[in-house]
Coordinates of C-alpha atoms in Angstrom, one line a residue:
X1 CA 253.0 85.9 115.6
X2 CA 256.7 84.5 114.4
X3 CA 258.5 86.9 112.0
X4 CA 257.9 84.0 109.5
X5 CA 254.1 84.4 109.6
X6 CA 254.5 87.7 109.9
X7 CA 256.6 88.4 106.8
X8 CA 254.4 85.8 104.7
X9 CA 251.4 87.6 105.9
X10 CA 252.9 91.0 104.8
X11 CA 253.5 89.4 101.3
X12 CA 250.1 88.7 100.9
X13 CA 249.5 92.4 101.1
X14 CA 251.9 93.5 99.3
X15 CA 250.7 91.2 96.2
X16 CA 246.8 92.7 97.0
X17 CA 247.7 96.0 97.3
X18 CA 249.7 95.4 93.6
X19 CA 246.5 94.1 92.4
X20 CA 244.5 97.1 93.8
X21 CA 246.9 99.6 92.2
X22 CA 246.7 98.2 89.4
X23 CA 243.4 99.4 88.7
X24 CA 244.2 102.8 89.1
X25 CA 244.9 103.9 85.7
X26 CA 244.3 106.1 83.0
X27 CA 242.8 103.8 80.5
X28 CA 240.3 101.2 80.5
X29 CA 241.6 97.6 80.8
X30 CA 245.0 97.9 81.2
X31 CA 247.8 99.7 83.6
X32 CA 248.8 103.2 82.1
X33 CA 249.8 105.2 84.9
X34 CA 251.9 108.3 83.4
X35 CA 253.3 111.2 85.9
X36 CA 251.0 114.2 87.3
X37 CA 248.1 112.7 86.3
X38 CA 245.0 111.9 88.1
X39 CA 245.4 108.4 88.1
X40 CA 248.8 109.0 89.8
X41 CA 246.8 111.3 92.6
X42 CA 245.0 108.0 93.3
X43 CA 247.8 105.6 93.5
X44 CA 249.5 108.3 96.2
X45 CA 246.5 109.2 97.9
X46 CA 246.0 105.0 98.4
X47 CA 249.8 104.5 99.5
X48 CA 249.9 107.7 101.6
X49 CA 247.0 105.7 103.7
X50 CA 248.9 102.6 103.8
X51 CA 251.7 104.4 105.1
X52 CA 249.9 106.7 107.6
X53 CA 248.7 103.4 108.9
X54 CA 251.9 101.9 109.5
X55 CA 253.0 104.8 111.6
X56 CA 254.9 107.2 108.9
X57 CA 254.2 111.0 109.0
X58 CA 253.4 111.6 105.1
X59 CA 254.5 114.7 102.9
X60 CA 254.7 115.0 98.4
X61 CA 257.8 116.9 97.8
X62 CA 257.9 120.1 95.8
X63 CA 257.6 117.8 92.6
X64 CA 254.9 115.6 94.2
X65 CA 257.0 112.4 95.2
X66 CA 255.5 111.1 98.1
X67 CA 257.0 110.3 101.1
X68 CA 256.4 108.7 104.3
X69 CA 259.0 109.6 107.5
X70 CA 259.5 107.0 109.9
X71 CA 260.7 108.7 113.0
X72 CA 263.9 107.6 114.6
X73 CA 264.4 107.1 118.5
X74 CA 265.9 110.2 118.9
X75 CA 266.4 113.8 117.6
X76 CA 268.1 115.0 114.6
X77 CA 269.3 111.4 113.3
X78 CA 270.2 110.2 110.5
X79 CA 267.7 108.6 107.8
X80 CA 267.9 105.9 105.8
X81 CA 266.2 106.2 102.1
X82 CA 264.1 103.4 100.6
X83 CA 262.2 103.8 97.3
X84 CA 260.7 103.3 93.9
X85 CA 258.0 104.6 92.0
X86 CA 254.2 104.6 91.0
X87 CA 253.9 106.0 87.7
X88 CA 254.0 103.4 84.6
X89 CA 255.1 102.8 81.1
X90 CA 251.9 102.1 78.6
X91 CA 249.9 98.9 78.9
X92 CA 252.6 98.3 82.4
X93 CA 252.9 95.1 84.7
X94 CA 251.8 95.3 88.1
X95 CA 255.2 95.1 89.7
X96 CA 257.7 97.6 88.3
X97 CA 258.1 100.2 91.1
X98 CA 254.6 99.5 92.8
X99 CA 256.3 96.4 94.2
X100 CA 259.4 98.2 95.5
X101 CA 257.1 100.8 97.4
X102 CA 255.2 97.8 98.7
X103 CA 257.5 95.8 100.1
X104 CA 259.7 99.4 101.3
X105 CA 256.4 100.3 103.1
X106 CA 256.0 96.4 104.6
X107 CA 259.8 96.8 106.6
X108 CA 258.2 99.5 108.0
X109 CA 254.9 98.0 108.6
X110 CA 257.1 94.9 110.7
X111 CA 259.1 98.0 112.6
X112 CA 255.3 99.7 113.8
X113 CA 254.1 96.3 114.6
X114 CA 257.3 95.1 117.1
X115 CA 256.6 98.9 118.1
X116 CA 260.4 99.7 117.3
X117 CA 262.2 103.0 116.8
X118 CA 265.9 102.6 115.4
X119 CA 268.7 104.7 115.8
X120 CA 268.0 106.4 112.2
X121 CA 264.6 107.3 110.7
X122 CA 263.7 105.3 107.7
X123 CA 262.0 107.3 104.9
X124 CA 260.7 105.8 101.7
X125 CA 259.7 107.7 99.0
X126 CA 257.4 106.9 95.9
X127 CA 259.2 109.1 93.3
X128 CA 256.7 111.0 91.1
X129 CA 258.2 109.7 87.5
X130 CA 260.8 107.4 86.6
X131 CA 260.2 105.8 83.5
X132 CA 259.3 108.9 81.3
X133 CA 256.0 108.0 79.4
X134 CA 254.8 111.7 79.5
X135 CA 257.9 113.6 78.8
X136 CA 260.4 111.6 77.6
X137 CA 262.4 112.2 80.2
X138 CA 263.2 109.9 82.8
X139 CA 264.2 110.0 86.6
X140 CA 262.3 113.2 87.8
X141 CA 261.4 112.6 91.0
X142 CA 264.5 111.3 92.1
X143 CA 266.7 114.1 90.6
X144 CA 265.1 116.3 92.1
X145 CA 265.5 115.0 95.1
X146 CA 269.5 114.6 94.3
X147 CA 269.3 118.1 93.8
X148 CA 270.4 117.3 89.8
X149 CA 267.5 117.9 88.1
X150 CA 267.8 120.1 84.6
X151 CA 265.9 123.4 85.2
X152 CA 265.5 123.5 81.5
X153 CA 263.2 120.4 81.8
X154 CA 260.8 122.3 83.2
X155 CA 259.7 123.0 79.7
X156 CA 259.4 120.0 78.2
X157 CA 255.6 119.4 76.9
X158 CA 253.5 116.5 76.5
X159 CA 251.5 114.9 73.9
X160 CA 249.1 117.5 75.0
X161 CA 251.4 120.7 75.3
X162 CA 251.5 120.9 78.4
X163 CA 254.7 121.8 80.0
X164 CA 256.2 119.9 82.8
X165 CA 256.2 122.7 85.2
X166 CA 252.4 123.1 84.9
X167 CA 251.9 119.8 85.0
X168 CA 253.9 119.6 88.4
X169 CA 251.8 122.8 89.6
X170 CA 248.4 121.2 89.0
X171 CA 249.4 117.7 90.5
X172 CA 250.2 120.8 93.5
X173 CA 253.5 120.6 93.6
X174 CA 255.6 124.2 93.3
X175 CA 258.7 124.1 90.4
X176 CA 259.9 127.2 92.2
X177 CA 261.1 125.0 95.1
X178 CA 262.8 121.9 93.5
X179 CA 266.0 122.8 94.8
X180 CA 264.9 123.1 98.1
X181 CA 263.9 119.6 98.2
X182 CA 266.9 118.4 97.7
X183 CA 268.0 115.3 100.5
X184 CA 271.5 116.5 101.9
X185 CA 273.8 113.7 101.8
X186 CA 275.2 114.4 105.1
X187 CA 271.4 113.5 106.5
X188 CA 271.4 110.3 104.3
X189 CA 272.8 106.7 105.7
X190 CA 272.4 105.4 102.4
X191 CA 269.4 104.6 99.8
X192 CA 267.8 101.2 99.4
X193 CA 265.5 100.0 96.6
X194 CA 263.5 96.7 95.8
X195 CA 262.6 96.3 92.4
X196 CA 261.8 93.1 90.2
X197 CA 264.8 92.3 88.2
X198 CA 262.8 92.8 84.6
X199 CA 265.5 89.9 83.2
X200 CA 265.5 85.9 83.9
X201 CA 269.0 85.2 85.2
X202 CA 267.6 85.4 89.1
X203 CA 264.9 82.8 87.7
X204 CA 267.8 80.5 85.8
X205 CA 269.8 80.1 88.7
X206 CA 267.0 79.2 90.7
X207 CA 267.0 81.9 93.3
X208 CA 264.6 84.2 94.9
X209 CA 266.6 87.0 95.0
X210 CA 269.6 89.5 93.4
X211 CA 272.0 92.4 94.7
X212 CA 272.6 94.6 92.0
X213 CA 276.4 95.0 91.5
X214 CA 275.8 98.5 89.2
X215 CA 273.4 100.1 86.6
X216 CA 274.2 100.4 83.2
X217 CA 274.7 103.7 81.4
X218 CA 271.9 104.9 79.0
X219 CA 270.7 107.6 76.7
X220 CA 267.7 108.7 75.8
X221 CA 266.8 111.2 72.3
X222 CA 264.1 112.2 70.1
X223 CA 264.9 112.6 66.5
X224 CA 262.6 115.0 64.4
X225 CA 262.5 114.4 60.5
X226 CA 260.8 117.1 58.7
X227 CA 260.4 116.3 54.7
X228 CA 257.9 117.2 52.5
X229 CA 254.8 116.1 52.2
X230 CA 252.5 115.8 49.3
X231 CA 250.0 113.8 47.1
X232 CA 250.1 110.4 47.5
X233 CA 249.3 109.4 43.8
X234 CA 251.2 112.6 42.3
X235 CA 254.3 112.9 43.4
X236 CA 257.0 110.3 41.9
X237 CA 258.7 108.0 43.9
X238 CA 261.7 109.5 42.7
X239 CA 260.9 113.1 44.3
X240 CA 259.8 112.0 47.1
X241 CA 261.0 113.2 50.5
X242 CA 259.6 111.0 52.8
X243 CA 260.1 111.7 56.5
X244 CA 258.7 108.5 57.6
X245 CA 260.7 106.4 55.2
X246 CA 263.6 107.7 56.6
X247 CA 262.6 107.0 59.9
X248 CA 261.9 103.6 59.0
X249 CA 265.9 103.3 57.8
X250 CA 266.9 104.4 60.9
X251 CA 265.0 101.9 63.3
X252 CA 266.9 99.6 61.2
X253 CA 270.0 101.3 61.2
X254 CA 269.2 101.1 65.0
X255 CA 268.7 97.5 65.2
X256 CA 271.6 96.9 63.2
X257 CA 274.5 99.0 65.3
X258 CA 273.1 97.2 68.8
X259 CA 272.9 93.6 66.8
X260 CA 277.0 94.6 65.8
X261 CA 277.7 95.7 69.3
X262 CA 278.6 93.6 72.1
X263 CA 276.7 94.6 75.4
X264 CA 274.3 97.4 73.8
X265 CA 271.1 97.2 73.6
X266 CA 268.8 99.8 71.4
X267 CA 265.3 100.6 71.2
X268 CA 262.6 102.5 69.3
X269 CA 259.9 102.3 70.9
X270 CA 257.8 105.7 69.8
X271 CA 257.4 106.1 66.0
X272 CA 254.8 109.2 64.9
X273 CA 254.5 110.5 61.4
X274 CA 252.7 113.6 60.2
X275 CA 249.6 114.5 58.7
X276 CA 249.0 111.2 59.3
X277 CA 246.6 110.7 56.0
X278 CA 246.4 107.6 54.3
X279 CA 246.6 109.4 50.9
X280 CA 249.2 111.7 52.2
X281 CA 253.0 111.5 51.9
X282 CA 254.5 112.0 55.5
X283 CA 256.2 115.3 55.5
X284 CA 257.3 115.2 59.4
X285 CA 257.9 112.6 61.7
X286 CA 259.8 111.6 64.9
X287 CA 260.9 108.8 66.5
X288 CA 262.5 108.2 70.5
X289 CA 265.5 106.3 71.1
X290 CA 266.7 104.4 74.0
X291 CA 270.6 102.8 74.0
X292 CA 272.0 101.1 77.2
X293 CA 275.4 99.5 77.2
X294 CA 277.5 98.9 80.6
X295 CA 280.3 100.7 79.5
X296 CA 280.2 104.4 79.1
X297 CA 283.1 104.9 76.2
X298 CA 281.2 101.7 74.0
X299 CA 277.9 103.5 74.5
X300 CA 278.9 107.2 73.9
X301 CA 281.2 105.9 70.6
X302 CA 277.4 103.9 69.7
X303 CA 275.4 106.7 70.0
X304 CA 277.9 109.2 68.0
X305 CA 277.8 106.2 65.3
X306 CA 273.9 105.9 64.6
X307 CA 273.6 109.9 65.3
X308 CA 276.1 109.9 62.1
X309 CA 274.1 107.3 60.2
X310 CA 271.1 108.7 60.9
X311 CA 272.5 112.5 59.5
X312 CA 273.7 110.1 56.5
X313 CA 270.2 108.8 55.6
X314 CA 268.6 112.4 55.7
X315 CA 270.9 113.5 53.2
X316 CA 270.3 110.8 51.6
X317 CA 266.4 111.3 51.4
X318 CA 266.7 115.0 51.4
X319 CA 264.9 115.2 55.0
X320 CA 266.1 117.6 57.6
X321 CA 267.1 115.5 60.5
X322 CA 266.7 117.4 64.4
X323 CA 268.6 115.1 67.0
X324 CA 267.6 116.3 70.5
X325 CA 269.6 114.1 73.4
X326 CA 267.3 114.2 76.6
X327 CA 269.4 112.5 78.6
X328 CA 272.7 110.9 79.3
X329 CA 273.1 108.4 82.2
X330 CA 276.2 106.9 83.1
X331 CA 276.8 103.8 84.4
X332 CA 276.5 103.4 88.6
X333 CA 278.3 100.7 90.6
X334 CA 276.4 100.0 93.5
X335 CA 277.9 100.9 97.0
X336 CA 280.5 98.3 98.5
X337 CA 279.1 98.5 101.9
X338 CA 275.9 98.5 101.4
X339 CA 276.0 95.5 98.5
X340 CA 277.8 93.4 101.2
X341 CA 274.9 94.1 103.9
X342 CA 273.1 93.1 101.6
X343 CA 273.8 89.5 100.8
X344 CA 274.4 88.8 104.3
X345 CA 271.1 89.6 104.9
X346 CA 269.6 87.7 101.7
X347 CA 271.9 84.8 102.9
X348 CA 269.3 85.3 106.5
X349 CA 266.6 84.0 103.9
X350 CA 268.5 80.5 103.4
X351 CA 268.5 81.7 99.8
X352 CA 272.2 82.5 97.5
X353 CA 272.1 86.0 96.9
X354 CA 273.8 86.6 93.2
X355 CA 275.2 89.2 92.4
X356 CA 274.2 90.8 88.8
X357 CA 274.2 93.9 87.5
X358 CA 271.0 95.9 85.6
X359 CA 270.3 96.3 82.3
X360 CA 267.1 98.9 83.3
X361 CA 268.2 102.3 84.8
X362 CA 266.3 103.2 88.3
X363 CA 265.8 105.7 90.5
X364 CA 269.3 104.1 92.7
X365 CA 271.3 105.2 89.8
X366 CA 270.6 109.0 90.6
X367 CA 270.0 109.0 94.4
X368 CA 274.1 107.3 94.1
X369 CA 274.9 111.0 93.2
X370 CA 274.2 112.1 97.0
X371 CA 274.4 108.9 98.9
X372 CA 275.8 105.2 98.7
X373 CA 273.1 103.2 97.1
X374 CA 271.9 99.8 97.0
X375 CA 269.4 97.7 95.4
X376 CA 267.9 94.2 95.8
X377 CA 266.3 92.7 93.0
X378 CA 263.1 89.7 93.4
X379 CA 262.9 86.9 90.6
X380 CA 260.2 87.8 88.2
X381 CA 258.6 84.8 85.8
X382 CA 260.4 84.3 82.8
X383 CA 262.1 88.1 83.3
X384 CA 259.4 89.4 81.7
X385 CA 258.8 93.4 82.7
X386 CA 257.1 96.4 81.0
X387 CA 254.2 94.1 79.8
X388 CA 251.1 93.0 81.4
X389 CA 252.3 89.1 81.7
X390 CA 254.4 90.8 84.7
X391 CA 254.4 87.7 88.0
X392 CA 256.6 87.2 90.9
X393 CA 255.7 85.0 93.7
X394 CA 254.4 85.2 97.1
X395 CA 257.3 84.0 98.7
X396 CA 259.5 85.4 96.8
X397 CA 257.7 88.5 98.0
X398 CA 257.9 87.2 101.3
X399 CA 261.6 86.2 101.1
X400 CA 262.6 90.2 99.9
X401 CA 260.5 91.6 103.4
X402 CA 263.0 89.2 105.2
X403 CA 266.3 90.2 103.2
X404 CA 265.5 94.1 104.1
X405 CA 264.2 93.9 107.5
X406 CA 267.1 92.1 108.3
X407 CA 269.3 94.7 106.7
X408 CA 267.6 97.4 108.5
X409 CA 268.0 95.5 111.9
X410 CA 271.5 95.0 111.3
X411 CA 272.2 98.7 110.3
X412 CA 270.7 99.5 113.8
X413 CA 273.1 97.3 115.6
X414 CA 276.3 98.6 113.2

């Protein structure tokens, strides 16, 4: 078989083995997928199959990333990293993450068919939770395995109260032994992920395929109103101390200040108020908030802005506002070296590679704290991402399994 029918054949599995994870979720009739959760047990019991077939030795980290070890030709070599993720925001696409593991895991499939071991071991690793649904923190699987992770996370709780640490210890992972999975970076060549680019410039130019130039900066926070809450058809609108109203003012203060700003963008996109009575003035409620600019100062001068405006519209409504920052993520220029292998290898397609950068954060933006990292994005349909209306193409698909089998080859050869 010609490495062209072999990488188009390998494309059509990746897209079926998209479709099949896709029905592992946790609710009926659509893709909800968060961390630690049984739904994630079956998505990495499935992959670690897939990748036991193609020849990997398979392990789940202390935190329960799993990862599958391709072994090198020779002892104590170094590895090269590829990765994404399995877990899911609500009501996901098919492709965010499960598509970078797929087409990771389909390099590796074309090494075990030629029957080739390379100078360095390739691992890839499905990190246990990246976008954050369950805690509201984002990343976890990959810090830990830059060795950066927060032990005060470890107490964060779900919807459910349940604390990250026993989540991690029921998924049988250990939180005692998070910093011993840490990767060194002298073991590391470098880290590599695939993702679909979740915008439409890749589509409006007309090409297949993207090397991320960096990752923007973001930050992540829960605000917590408490008010007070009362009779419905008592109270006097004038005496009122409505927690939810002045959450509602500051979504729109929100959209507002990233409307203003040039670059930033700003979400709200949790919004819970309590008792949660019809008749009932809300007397607590909280909202999440997710800002991403590409410029560190203009998103740290943003955020101190709405945190002031929001503190401003408490007062004003005689609610006590709680700002709790859960994370702060700078922005990450992609490795040099690895960006330039990169599009020569995309180039190998007989597509442009273009260079953009990435207005989501991944898992590349933390691993680049312990090694260089790199990551190629695949054209998705009208760069639609986090929704259900998520599509890429076959040969797109097809075209990305070229680009990094012919990076791996020629990082054998360098």
């Amino acid at each position: 078989m010609s490495d062209i029918d072999l990488n188009n054949e390998l494309a059509a599995t990746v897209m079926a083995r998209c479709d099949l994870l896709a029905t592992l979720s946790e609710e009926e009739g659509r893709l909800t997928r968060r961390s630690f959760t049984p739904a994630l047990r079956r998505a990495n019991d499935q992959v670690a199959v897939w990748m036991r077939a193609a020849g990997m030795q398979v392990y789940e980290d202390a935190i329960g990333s799993l990862v599958g070890h391709y072994p090198a030709d020779r002892s104590g070599a170094s590895t090269l990293l590829l990765g994404s993720h399995l877990d899911s925001v609500r009501d996901a696409g098919r492709y965010d993450g499960p598509l970078g593991v797929l087409v990771g895991l389909a390099a590796v499939e074309r090494l075990h068919h030629a029957g080739s071991r390379l100078p360095f071991a390739v691992d890839l690793a499905a990190f246990a939770d990246e976008e954050g649904l369950r805690f509201g923190a984002s990343y976890l699987g990959s810090s830990v395995a830059a060795g950066c992770l927060a032990p005060a996370l470890l107490e964060l709780q779900d919807a459910d109260g349940i604390t990250l640490a026993a989540a991690i210890r029921a998924f049988g992972g250990n939180p005692a032994l998070l910093a011993a999975a840490a990767r060194r970076p002298a073991d590391l060549l470098g880290y590599v992920e695939v993702h679909i680019e979740q915008g439409p410039l890749l589509e409006a130019q007309g090409q297949p395929l993207g090397v991320v130039t960096a990752i923007q900066g973001a930050t992540r926070a829960t605000l917590r109103l408490a008010g007070t809450a009362g009779h419905a058809g008592t109270v006097p609108m004038g005496l009122r101390h409505d927690a939810l109203c002045a959450a509602a003012a500051i979504v729109l203060a929100v959209e507002q200040l990233a409307r203003a700003t040039p670059g930033l963008v700003a979400t709200v996109g949790q919004l819970s108020a309590h008792p949660g009575a019809s008749n009932v003035i809300p007397g607590a409620a909280s909202l999440s908030l997710d800002l991403r600019h590409p410029d560190d100062p203009a998103r740290r001068a943003a955020v101190a802005e709405l945190r002031a405006r929001a503190e401003e519209i408490a007062a004003e409504r005689g609610v006590a506002l709680a700002w709790d920052e859960l994370q702060s993520s700078a922005a990450v220029p992609m490795a040099p070296a690895l960006r330039e292998r990169l599009a020569r290898a995309v180039a190998t397609t007989g597509h442009t590679p273009v260079a953009l950068p990435s207005g989501a954060g991944h898992d590349a933006a933390i691993m680049a704290r312990v090694t260089d990292s790199a990551m190629l994005f695949v054209r998705c349909a009208g760069g639609v991402s986090h929704n259900p209306a998520e599509a890429v193409a076959v040969g797109d698909v097809a075209a990305a399994i070229t680009a990094l089998g012919q990076f791996i080859d020629g990082l054998a050869v360098a």
